[in-house]
């Protein structure tokens, strides 16, 4: 069962870590390449701010973004801003998201995200938690996948494995860290490939942040996953 109140606390803690890391940067860092191809650090920061707005829209029953083009143009517009402006925007957008999430609501209701994806309202805080944690890593400030909270890593692995479950382009795959196991990919009478490794490496592969070379394989090659 999803505990949205617990996840909102985790969002706050993750955001506090992010803001502390960003506050230690300088204006020159905003234009530095991030770990995401084609995006600077400023692009990542702008995306994080606008995503907070967007998830607030979702909780309000409005479209997440006006359009895909508007989403992209807003990020491009905001990416070059000075660091102090980026920081203030991150703080304000996070505060607005928290204020919206703290209002009494039916957390069992279905909400719509991008591209027609639906989910329960209760999972929106976890989705925001994921945005903050993974994009903190993308900044390249020394916060790595290994630094993520264990609870988040385990839940995000399960979340992403479920996202690819039933995808006919992904072989029936067993994912394990040696203790826990998850399944993803197409329906098949048996597992076609097993992928084993440390939780951080498994998560890195599933979310497209690592190439999977640190993982152990049996039964076949490392599955190629669709873009998130």
Coordinates of N, CA and C in Angstrom, one line a residue:
X1 N 0.8 -1.2 0.0 CA 0.0 0.0 0.0 C 0.9 1.2 0.0
X2 N 0.6 2.2 -0.8 CA 1.4 3.4 -1.0 C 1.0 4.4 0.1
X3 N 2.0 4.9 0.8 CA 1.8 5.9 1.9 C 2.3 7.2 1.4
X4 N 1.4 8.0 0.8 CA 1.7 9.3 0.2 C 2.3 10.2 1.2
X5 N 1.9 10.2 2.5 CA 2.4 11.1 3.5 C 3.8 10.8 3.8
X6 N 4.2 9.5 3.9 CA 5.6 9.1 4.1 C 6.4 9.6 2.9
X7 N 5.9 9.4 1.7 CA 6.7 9.8 0.5 C 6.8 11.3 0.4
X8 N 5.9 12.1 0.9 CA 6.0 13.5 0.9 C 7.2 14.0 1.8
X9 N 7.3 13.3 2.9 CA 8.5 13.5 3.8 C 9.8 13.2 3.1
X10 N 9.8 12.1 2.4 CA 11.0 11.7 1.6 C 11.3 12.7 0.5
X11 N 10.2 13.3 -0.1 CA 10.4 14.3 -1.1 C 11.1 15.5 -0.5
X12 N 10.6 15.9 0.7 CA 11.2 17.1 1.4 C 12.7 16.8 1.7
X13 N 13.0 15.6 2.2 CA 14.4 15.3 2.6 C 15.3 15.3 1.3
X14 N 14.8 14.8 0.2 CA 15.6 14.7 -1.0 C 15.7 16.1 -1.6
X15 N 14.7 16.9 -1.5 CA 14.8 18.3 -2.0 C 15.8 19.1 -1.2
X16 N 15.8 18.9 0.1 CA 16.8 19.6 1.0 C 18.2 19.2 0.6
X17 N 18.4 18.0 0.3 CA 19.8 17.5 -0.1 C 20.1 18.2 -1.4
X18 N 19.2 18.2 -2.4 CA 19.4 18.8 -3.7 C 19.7 20.3 -3.5
X19 N 18.9 21.0 -2.8 CA 19.1 22.5 -2.6 C 20.5 22.8 -2.0
X20 N 20.9 22.0 -1.0 CA 22.2 22.2 -0.4 C 23.3 22.0 -1.4
X21 N 23.2 21.0 -2.3 CA 24.2 20.7 -3.3 C 24.2 21.8 -4.3
X22 N 23.1 22.3 -4.7 CA 23.0 23.4 -5.7 C 23.5 24.7 -5.2
X23 N 23.3 25.0 -3.9 CA 23.7 26.2 -3.3 C 25.2 26.3 -3.2
X24 N 25.9 25.1 -3.3 CA 27.4 25.1 -3.3 C 28.0 25.3 -4.6
X25 N 27.2 25.4 -5.7 CA 27.7 25.7 -7.0 C 27.9 27.2 -7.2
X26 N 28.4 27.5 -8.4 CA 28.5 28.9 -8.8 C 27.8 29.1 -10.2
X27 N 27.8 30.4 -10.6 CA 27.1 30.6 -11.9 C 27.6 29.9 -13.1
X28 N 29.0 29.7 -13.1 CA 29.6 29.0 -14.2 C 29.1 27.6 -14.3
X29 N 28.7 27.0 -13.2 CA 28.3 25.6 -13.2 C 27.0 25.4 -13.9
X30 N 26.1 26.5 -14.0 CA 24.8 26.4 -14.6 C 25.0 26.0 -16.1
X31 N 26.0 26.5 -16.7 CA 26.3 26.2 -18.1 C 27.1 25.0 -18.4
X32 N 27.5 24.3 -17.3 CA 28.3 23.1 -17.5 C 27.5 21.9 -18.0
X33 N 28.0 21.0 -18.8 CA 27.2 19.9 -19.2 C 26.8 19.0 -18.0
X34 N 25.6 18.6 -18.0 CA 25.1 17.6 -17.0 C 25.4 16.2 -17.5
X35 N 25.0 15.2 -16.8 CA 25.2 13.8 -17.3 C 24.1 13.4 -18.2
X36 N 23.1 14.3 -18.5 CA 22.1 14.0 -19.5 C 22.5 14.6 -20.8
X37 N 22.6 13.8 -21.9 CA 23.0 14.2 -23.2 C 22.3 15.5 -23.6
X38 N 23.0 16.5 -24.0 CA 22.4 17.7 -24.6 C 21.8 18.7 -23.5
X39 N 21.9 18.3 -22.3 CA 21.4 19.2 -21.2 C 22.6 19.7 -20.3
X40 N 22.5 21.0 -20.0 CA 23.4 21.6 -19.0 C 22.8 21.3 -17.6
X41 N 23.6 21.7 -16.6 CA 23.1 21.7 -15.3 C 21.9 22.6 -15.2
X42 N 21.9 23.7 -15.9 CA 20.8 24.6 -15.9 C 19.5 24.0 -16.4
X43 N 19.6 23.1 -17.5 CA 18.5 22.4 -18.0 C 17.9 21.5 -16.9
X44 N 18.7 20.8 -16.2 CA 18.3 19.9 -15.2 C 17.5 20.6 -14.1
X45 N 18.1 21.8 -13.7 CA 17.5 22.5 -12.6 C 16.1 23.1 -13.1
X46 N 16.1 23.6 -14.3 CA 14.8 24.1 -14.9 C 13.8 23.0 -15.0
X47 N 14.2 21.9 -15.4 CA 13.2 20.7 -15.5 C 12.7 20.4 -14.1
X48 N 13.5 20.4 -13.1 CA 13.1 20.0 -11.8 C 12.0 21.0 -11.3
X49 N 12.3 22.3 -11.5 CA 11.3 23.3 -11.1 C 10.0 23.1 -11.8
X50 N 10.1 23.0 -13.1 CA 8.8 22.9 -13.9 C 8.1 21.6 -13.7
X51 N 8.8 20.5 -13.4 CA 8.2 19.2 -13.0 C 7.4 19.3 -11.7
X52 N 7.9 20.1 -10.8 CA 7.1 20.3 -9.5 C 5.8 21.0 -9.9
X53 N 5.9 22.0 -10.7 CA 4.6 22.7 -11.2 C 3.7 21.7 -11.9
X54 N 4.3 20.9 -12.7 CA 3.5 19.9 -13.5 C 2.8 18.9 -12.7
X55 N 3.5 18.4 -11.7 CA 2.8 17.4 -10.8 C 1.8 18.1 -9.9
X56 N 2.0 19.3 -9.6 CA 0.9 20.1 -8.9 C -0.3 20.2 -9.8
X57 N -0.1 20.4 -11.1 CA -1.2 20.4 -12.1 C -2.0 19.1 -12.1
X58 N -1.2 18.0 -12.0 CA -1.8 16.6 -12.0 C -2.7 16.5 -10.8
X59 N -2.2 16.9 -9.6 CA -3.0 16.8 -8.4 C -4.3 17.6 -8.5
X60 N -4.2 18.7 -9.2 CA -5.4 19.6 -9.4 C -6.3 19.1 -10.5
X61 N -5.9 18.0 -11.2 CA -6.8 17.5 -12.3 C -6.6 18.3 -13.6
X62 N -5.5 19.0 -13.7 CA -5.3 19.7 -15.0 C -4.2 18.9 -15.8
X63 N -4.1 19.2 -17.1 CA -3.0 18.6 -17.8 C -1.6 18.8 -17.2
X64 N -0.8 17.8 -17.2 CA 0.5 17.9 -16.6 C 1.3 19.1 -17.2
X65 N 1.3 19.1 -18.6 CA 2.0 20.2 -19.3 C 1.0 20.7 -20.4
X66 N 1.0 21.9 -20.8 CA 0.2 22.4 -21.8 C 0.3 21.6 -23.1
X67 N 1.6 21.3 -23.4 CA 1.9 20.4 -24.5 C 3.4 20.0 -24.4
X68 N 3.8 19.0 -25.2 CA 5.2 18.6 -25.1 C 6.1 19.7 -25.6
X69 N 5.6 20.5 -26.5 CA 6.4 21.6 -27.0 C 6.6 22.7 -25.9
X70 N 5.5 23.0 -25.2 CA 5.6 23.9 -24.1 C 6.5 23.5 -23.0
X71 N 6.5 22.2 -22.7 CA 7.4 21.6 -21.7 C 8.8 21.9 -22.1
X72 N 9.2 21.6 -23.3 CA 10.5 21.7 -23.8 C 11.0 23.2 -23.9
X73 N 10.1 24.0 -24.4 CA 10.4 25.4 -24.5 C 10.6 26.1 -23.1
X74 N 9.8 25.7 -22.1 CA 10.0 26.3 -20.8 C 11.3 25.9 -20.2
X75 N 11.8 24.7 -20.5 CA 13.1 24.2 -20.0 C 14.2 25.0 -20.7
X76 N 14.1 25.2 -22.0 CA 15.1 25.9 -22.7 C 15.1 27.4 -22.3
X77 N 13.9 28.0 -22.0 CA 13.9 29.3 -21.5 C 14.5 29.5 -20.2
X78 N 14.3 28.6 -19.3 CA 14.8 28.8 -17.9 C 16.2 28.3 -17.7
X79 N 16.7 27.5 -18.6 CA 18.0 26.8 -18.3 C 19.2 27.8 -18.1
X80 N 19.3 29.0 -18.8 CA 20.4 29.8 -18.7 C 20.4 30.8 -17.5
X81 N 19.4 30.7 -16.7 CA 19.2 31.7 -15.6 C 20.4 31.6 -14.6
X82 N 20.7 32.7 -13.9 CA 21.7 32.6 -12.9 C 21.4 31.7 -11.8
X83 N 22.4 31.3 -11.0 CA 22.2 30.3 -10.0 C 21.2 30.7 -8.9
X84 N 21.3 32.0 -8.5 CA 20.4 32.4 -7.4 C 18.9 32.4 -7.9
X85 N 18.7 32.6 -9.2 CA 17.3 32.6 -9.7 C 16.8 31.1 -9.8
X86 N 17.7 30.2 -10.2 CA 17.4 28.8 -10.3 C 17.0 28.3 -8.9
X87 N 17.9 28.7 -7.9 CA 17.6 28.2 -6.5 C 16.2 28.7 -6.0
X88 N 16.0 30.0 -6.2 CA 14.7 30.5 -5.7 C 13.5 29.8 -6.4
X89 N 13.7 29.5 -7.7 CA 12.6 28.9 -8.5 C 12.4 27.4 -7.9
X90 N 13.5 26.7 -7.6 CA 13.4 25.4 -7.1 C 12.7 25.4 -5.7
X91 N 13.0 26.4 -4.9 CA 12.4 26.5 -3.6 C 10.9 26.8 -3.7
X92 N 10.6 27.8 -4.6 CA 9.2 28.2 -4.7 C 8.3 27.1 -5.3
X93 N 8.8 26.4 -6.4 CA 8.0 25.4 -7.0 C 7.8 24.2 -6.1
X94 N 8.9 23.9 -5.3 CA 8.7 22.8 -4.3 C 7.7 23.2 -3.3
X95 N 7.8 24.4 -2.8 CA 6.8 24.8 -1.7 C 5.4 24.8 -2.3
X96 N 5.2 25.2 -3.5 CA 3.9 25.2 -4.1 C 3.3 23.7 -4.3
X97 N 4.2 22.8 -4.7 CA 3.8 21.4 -4.8 C 3.4 20.9 -3.4
X98 N 4.2 21.1 -2.4 CA 3.9 20.6 -1.1 C 2.6 21.2 -0.6
X99 N 2.4 22.5 -0.8 CA 1.2 23.1 -0.3 C 0.0 22.5 -1.0
X100 N 0.1 22.2 -2.3 CA -1.0 21.5 -3.0 C -1.2 20.1 -2.4
X101 N -0.1 19.4 -2.2 CA -0.2 18.0 -1.7 C -0.7 17.9 -0.3
X102 N -0.5 19.0 0.5 CA -1.0 19.0 1.9 C -2.5 19.3 2.0
X103 N -3.1 19.6 1.0 CA -4.6 19.9 1.0 C -5.3 18.6 1.1
X104 N -6.4 18.6 1.9 CA -7.3 17.3 2.0 C -7.7 16.9 0.6
X105 N -7.6 15.6 0.3 CA -7.9 15.1 -1.0 C -8.2 13.6 -1.0
X106 N -8.8 13.1 -2.0 CA -9.0 11.7 -2.2 C -7.7 11.1 -2.9
X107 N -6.9 10.5 -2.1 CA -5.6 10.0 -2.7 C -5.8 8.7 -3.5
X108 N -7.0 8.1 -3.4 CA -7.2 6.9 -4.2 C -7.6 7.2 -5.6
X109 N -7.9 8.5 -5.9 CA -8.4 8.8 -7.3 C -7.4 8.6 -8.3
X110 N -7.8 8.4 -9.6 CA -7.0 8.2 -10.7 C -6.6 9.6 -11.3
X111 N -5.3 9.8 -11.6 CA -4.9 11.0 -12.2 C -4.2 10.7 -13.5
X112 N -4.1 11.7 -14.4 CA -3.4 11.5 -15.7 C -2.2 12.3 -15.7
X113 N -1.1 11.6 -16.2 CA 0.2 12.3 -16.4 C 0.5 12.5 -17.8
X114 N 1.7 12.4 -18.3 CA 2.0 12.7 -19.7 C 1.6 11.5 -20.6
X115 N 1.4 11.8 -21.8 CA 1.2 10.8 -22.9 C 0.1 9.8 -22.5
X116 N -0.9 10.2 -21.8 CA -2.0 9.4 -21.5 C -1.8 8.4 -20.4
X117 N -0.6 8.5 -19.7 CA -0.3 7.6 -18.6 C -1.2 7.9 -17.4
X118 N -1.8 6.9 -16.7 CA -2.6 7.2 -15.6 C -2.0 6.5 -14.4
X119 N -2.4 7.0 -13.2 CA -1.9 6.4 -11.9 C -2.8 6.8 -10.8
X120 N -2.6 6.3 -9.6 CA -3.3 6.8 -8.5 C -2.6 8.1 -8.0
X121 N -3.4 9.0 -7.4 CA -2.9 10.2 -6.9 C -1.8 9.9 -5.8
X122 N -2.0 8.8 -5.1 CA -1.1 8.5 -4.0 C 0.3 8.2 -4.4
X123 N 0.5 7.9 -5.7 CA 1.8 7.6 -6.2 C 2.5 8.9 -6.7
X124 N 1.8 10.0 -6.9 CA 2.5 11.2 -7.4 C 3.6 11.6 -6.5
X125 N 3.5 11.6 -5.2 CA 4.7 12.0 -4.4 C 5.9 11.1 -4.6
X126 N 5.7 9.8 -4.8 CA 6.8 8.9 -5.1 C 7.4 9.3 -6.5
X127 N 6.6 9.6 -7.4 CA 7.1 10.0 -8.7 C 8.0 11.3 -8.6
X128 N 7.5 12.2 -7.8 CA 8.3 13.4 -7.5 C 9.6 13.1 -6.8
X129 N 9.6 12.2 -5.9 CA 10.8 11.7 -5.2 C 11.8 11.2 -6.2
X130 N 11.3 10.4 -7.1 CA 12.2 9.9 -8.2 C 12.8 11.0 -9.0
X131 N 12.0 12.0 -9.4 CA 12.6 13.1 -10.2 C 13.7 13.8 -9.4
X132 N 13.5 14.1 -8.2 CA 14.5 14.8 -7.4 C 15.8 13.9 -7.2
X133 N 15.6 12.7 -6.8 CA 16.8 11.9 -6.6 C 17.6 11.6 -7.8
X134 N 17.0 11.2 -8.9 CA 17.7 10.8 -10.1 C 18.3 12.0 -10.8
X135 N 17.6 13.1 -10.8 CA 18.2 14.3 -11.4 C 19.3 15.0 -10.5
X136 N 19.2 14.7 -9.2 CA 20.3 15.1 -8.4 C 21.6 14.4 -8.8
X137 N 21.5 13.1 -9.1 CA 22.6 12.4 -9.7 C 23.1 13.0 -11.0
X138 N 22.1 13.3 -11.8 CA 22.4 13.9 -13.2 C 23.2 15.2 -13.1
X139 N 23.1 15.9 -12.0 CA 23.9 17.2 -11.9 C 25.4 16.9 -11.9
X140 N 25.8 15.8 -11.5 CA 27.3 15.5 -11.5 C 28.0 16.2 -10.4
X141 N 27.3 16.4 -9.3 CA 28.0 17.1 -8.1 C 28.6 16.2 -7.1
X142 N 28.6 14.9 -7.4 CA 29.2 14.0 -6.4 C 28.2 13.1 -5.7
X143 N 26.9 13.4 -6.0 CA 25.8 12.5 -5.5 C 25.6 11.4 -6.5
X144 N 25.8 10.2 -6.0 CA 25.8 9.0 -7.0 C 24.6 8.1 -6.7
X145 N 24.4 7.2 -7.6 CA 23.3 6.2 -7.4 C 23.5 5.4 -6.1
X146 N 24.8 5.2 -5.7 CA 25.1 4.5 -4.4 C 24.7 5.3 -3.2
X147 N 24.5 6.6 -3.4 CA 24.1 7.5 -2.3 C 22.6 7.6 -2.0
X148 N 21.8 7.0 -3.0 CA 20.4 7.1 -2.8 C 19.9 6.3 -1.6
X149 N 18.9 6.7 -1.0 CA 18.3 5.9 0.2 C 18.0 4.5 -0.3
X150 N 18.3 3.6 0.6 CA 18.0 2.2 0.2 C 16.5 1.9 -0.1
X151 N 15.6 2.6 0.6 CA 14.2 2.4 0.3 C 13.9 2.9 -1.0
X152 N 14.4 4.0 -1.4 CA 14.1 4.6 -2.7 C 14.6 3.6 -3.8
X153 N 15.8 3.2 -3.7 CA 16.4 2.3 -4.7 C 15.6 1.1 -4.9
X154 N 15.2 0.4 -3.8 CA 14.4 -0.8 -4.0 C 13.1 -0.5 -4.6
X155 N 12.4 0.5 -4.2 CA 11.1 0.8 -4.8 C 11.2 1.3 -6.2
X156 N 12.3 2.0 -6.6 CA 12.4 2.5 -7.9 C 12.7 1.3 -8.9
X157 N 13.5 0.4 -8.4 CA 13.8 -0.8 -9.2 C 12.4 -1.5 -9.5
X158 N 11.6 -1.7 -8.5 CA 10.3 -2.4 -8.6 C 9.4 -1.6 -9.6
X159 N 9.4 -0.2 -9.4 CA 8.6 0.6 -10.2 C 9.0 0.5 -11.7
X160 N 10.3 0.6 -12.0 CA 10.7 0.5 -13.4 C 10.6 -0.9 -14.0
X161 N 10.8 -1.9 -13.2 CA 10.6 -3.3 -13.6 C 9.1 -3.4 -14.0
X162 N 8.2 -2.9 -13.2 CA 6.8 -3.0 -13.5 C 6.4 -2.2 -14.8
X163 N 7.2 -1.1 -15.0 CA 6.9 -0.2 -16.2 C 7.2 -1.0 -17.5
X164 N 8.1 -1.9 -17.5 CA 8.5 -2.6 -18.7 C 7.8 -4.0 -18.7
X165 N 7.0 -4.3 -17.7 CA 6.4 -5.6 -17.6 C 5.3 -5.7 -18.7
X166 N 5.3 -6.8 -19.5 CA 4.4 -7.0 -20.6 C 4.8 -6.4 -21.9
X167 N 6.0 -5.7 -21.9 CA 6.5 -5.1 -23.2 C 7.1 -6.3 -24.0
X168 N 6.5 -6.4 -25.2 CA 6.9 -7.6 -26.1 C 8.3 -7.4 -26.6
X169 N 8.9 -6.2 -26.6 CA 10.2 -6.0 -27.1 C 11.3 -6.3 -26.1
X170 N 10.9 -6.6 -24.8 CA 11.9 -6.9 -23.8 C 11.7 -8.4 -23.4
X171 N 12.8 -9.2 -23.4 CA 12.6 -10.6 -23.1 C 12.2 -10.7 -21.6
X172 N 11.6 -11.9 -21.3 CA 11.1 -12.2 -20.0 C 12.4 -12.2 -19.1
X173 N 12.5 -11.3 -18.2 CA 13.7 -11.0 -17.5 C 13.5 -11.1 -15.9
X174 N 14.4 -11.8 -15.3 CA 14.5 -11.8 -13.9 C 15.6 -10.9 -13.4
X175 N 15.3 -10.0 -12.5 CA 16.3 -9.0 -12.0 C 16.5 -9.3 -10.6
X176 N 17.7 -9.5 -10.1 CA 18.0 -9.8 -8.7 C 19.3 -9.1 -8.2
X177 N 19.3 -8.8 -7.0 CA 20.5 -8.3 -6.3 C 21.1 -9.4 -5.5
X178 N 20.6 -10.6 -5.6 CA 21.1 -11.8 -4.9 C 20.3 -12.1 -3.7
X179 N 19.4 -11.1 -3.3 CA 18.5 -11.3 -2.1 C 17.1 -11.2 -2.6
X180 N 16.8 -10.1 -3.3 CA 15.5 -9.8 -3.8 C 15.4 -10.0 -5.3
X181 N 14.2 -10.2 -5.8 CA 14.1 -10.4 -7.2 C 12.8 -9.7 -7.7
X182 N 12.9 -9.2 -9.0 CA 11.8 -8.6 -9.7 C 11.8 -9.2 -11.1
X183 N 10.6 -9.0 -11.7 CA 10.5 -9.6 -13.1 C 10.0 -8.5 -14.0
X184 N 10.4 -8.5 -15.2 CA 10.0 -7.5 -16.2 C 10.0 -8.2 -17.6
X185 N 9.5 -7.4 -18.6 CA 9.5 -7.9 -20.0 C 8.3 -8.7 -20.3
X186 N 8.3 -9.3 -21.5 CA 7.1 -9.9 -22.1 C 6.7 -11.2 -21.3
X187 N 5.5 -11.5 -21.5 CA 5.0 -12.8 -20.9 C 5.6 -13.9 -21.6
X188 N 6.1 -14.9 -20.9 CA 6.7 -16.1 -21.5 C 6.6 -17.2 -20.5
X189 N 6.6 -18.5 -21.0 CA 6.5 -19.6 -20.1 C 7.7 -19.8 -19.1
X190 N 8.8 -19.1 -19.5 CA 10.0 -19.2 -18.6 C 10.8 -18.0 -18.7
X191 N 11.7 -17.8 -17.7 CA 12.6 -16.6 -17.8 C 13.6 -16.8 -18.9
X192 N 13.8 -15.8 -19.7 CA 14.7 -15.9 -20.8 C 16.1 -15.4 -20.5
X193 N 16.2 -14.5 -19.5 CA 17.5 -14.0 -19.1 C 17.4 -13.5 -17.7
X194 N 18.5 -13.7 -16.9 CA 18.6 -13.2 -15.5 C 19.6 -12.2 -15.5
X195 N 19.3 -11.1 -14.8 CA 20.3 -9.9 -14.7 C 20.5 -9.8 -13.2
X196 N 21.8 -9.9 -12.8 CA 22.1 -9.8 -11.3 C 23.2 -8.7 -11.1
X197 N 23.0 -8.0 -10.0 CA 24.1 -7.0 -9.7 C 23.7 -6.3 -8.4
X198 N 24.5 -5.3 -8.1 CA 24.3 -4.4 -6.9 C 23.1 -3.6 -7.2
X199 N 22.3 -3.2 -6.2 CA 21.1 -2.4 -6.4 C 21.4 -1.2 -7.2
X200 N 22.5 -0.4 -6.9 CA 22.7 0.8 -7.7 C 23.0 0.5 -9.1
X201 N 23.6 -0.6 -9.5 CA 23.9 -0.9 -10.9 C 22.6 -1.4 -11.6
X202 N 21.8 -2.1 -10.9 CA 20.5 -2.5 -11.4 C 19.6 -1.3 -11.7
X203 N 19.6 -0.4 -10.8 CA 18.8 0.9 -11.0 C 19.4 1.7 -12.1
X204 N 20.7 1.8 -12.1 CA 21.3 2.6 -13.2 C 21.0 2.1 -14.6
X205 N 20.9 0.8 -14.7 CA 20.6 0.1 -16.0 C 19.1 0.4 -16.3
X206 N 18.2 0.2 -15.4 CA 16.8 0.3 -15.6 C 16.4 1.8 -15.9
X207 N 17.1 2.7 -15.4 CA 16.7 4.1 -15.6 C 17.6 4.8 -16.6
X208 N 18.5 4.0 -17.3 CA 19.3 4.6 -18.4 C 20.5 5.4 -18.0
X209 N 20.9 5.3 -16.7 CA 22.0 6.0 -16.2 C 23.3 5.2 -16.3
X210 N 23.3 3.9 -16.5 CA 24.4 3.1 -16.6 C 24.2 2.1 -17.7
X211 N 25.3 1.6 -18.3 CA 25.2 0.7 -19.5 C 25.1 -0.7 -19.2
X212 N 25.1 -1.1 -17.9 CA 24.9 -2.5 -17.5 C 26.1 -3.4 -17.6
X213 N 27.3 -2.8 -17.9 CA 28.5 -3.6 -18.0 C 28.9 -4.2 -16.6
X214 N 28.4 -3.6 -15.5 CA 28.8 -4.2 -14.2 C 27.9 -5.3 -13.7
X215 N 26.9 -5.6 -14.6 CA 25.9 -6.6 -14.2 C 26.3 -8.0 -14.7
X216 N 25.8 -9.1 -14.0 CA 26.1 -10.4 -14.4 C 24.8 -11.0 -15.1
X217 N 25.1 -11.7 -16.2 CA 24.0 -12.2 -17.0 C 24.0 -13.7 -17.1
X218 N 22.8 -14.3 -17.2 CA 22.7 -15.7 -17.5 C 21.5 -15.9 -18.3
X219 N 21.6 -16.8 -19.3 CA 20.5 -17.1 -20.2 C 20.4 -16.3 -21.5
X220 N 21.1 -15.2 -21.5 CA 21.1 -14.4 -22.7 C 21.8 -13.1 -22.5
X221 N 21.6 -12.2 -23.5 CA 22.3 -10.9 -23.5 C 21.5 -9.9 -22.6
X222 N 22.1 -8.8 -22.2 CA 21.4 -7.8 -21.5 C 20.3 -7.2 -22.3
X223 N 19.1 -7.2 -21.8 CA 18.0 -6.7 -22.6 C 18.1 -5.2 -22.9
X224 N 17.7 -4.8 -24.1 CA 17.7 -3.4 -24.4 C 16.4 -2.8 -24.0
X225 N 16.4 -1.8 -23.1 CA 15.1 -1.3 -22.6 C 14.7 -0.1 -23.4
X226 N 13.4 0.1 -23.5 CA 12.8 1.3 -24.1 C 13.2 2.6 -23.3
X227 N 13.2 3.7 -24.0 CA 13.5 5.0 -23.3 C 12.4 5.3 -22.4
X228 N 12.7 5.9 -21.3 CA 11.7 6.3 -20.3 C 11.0 7.5 -20.8

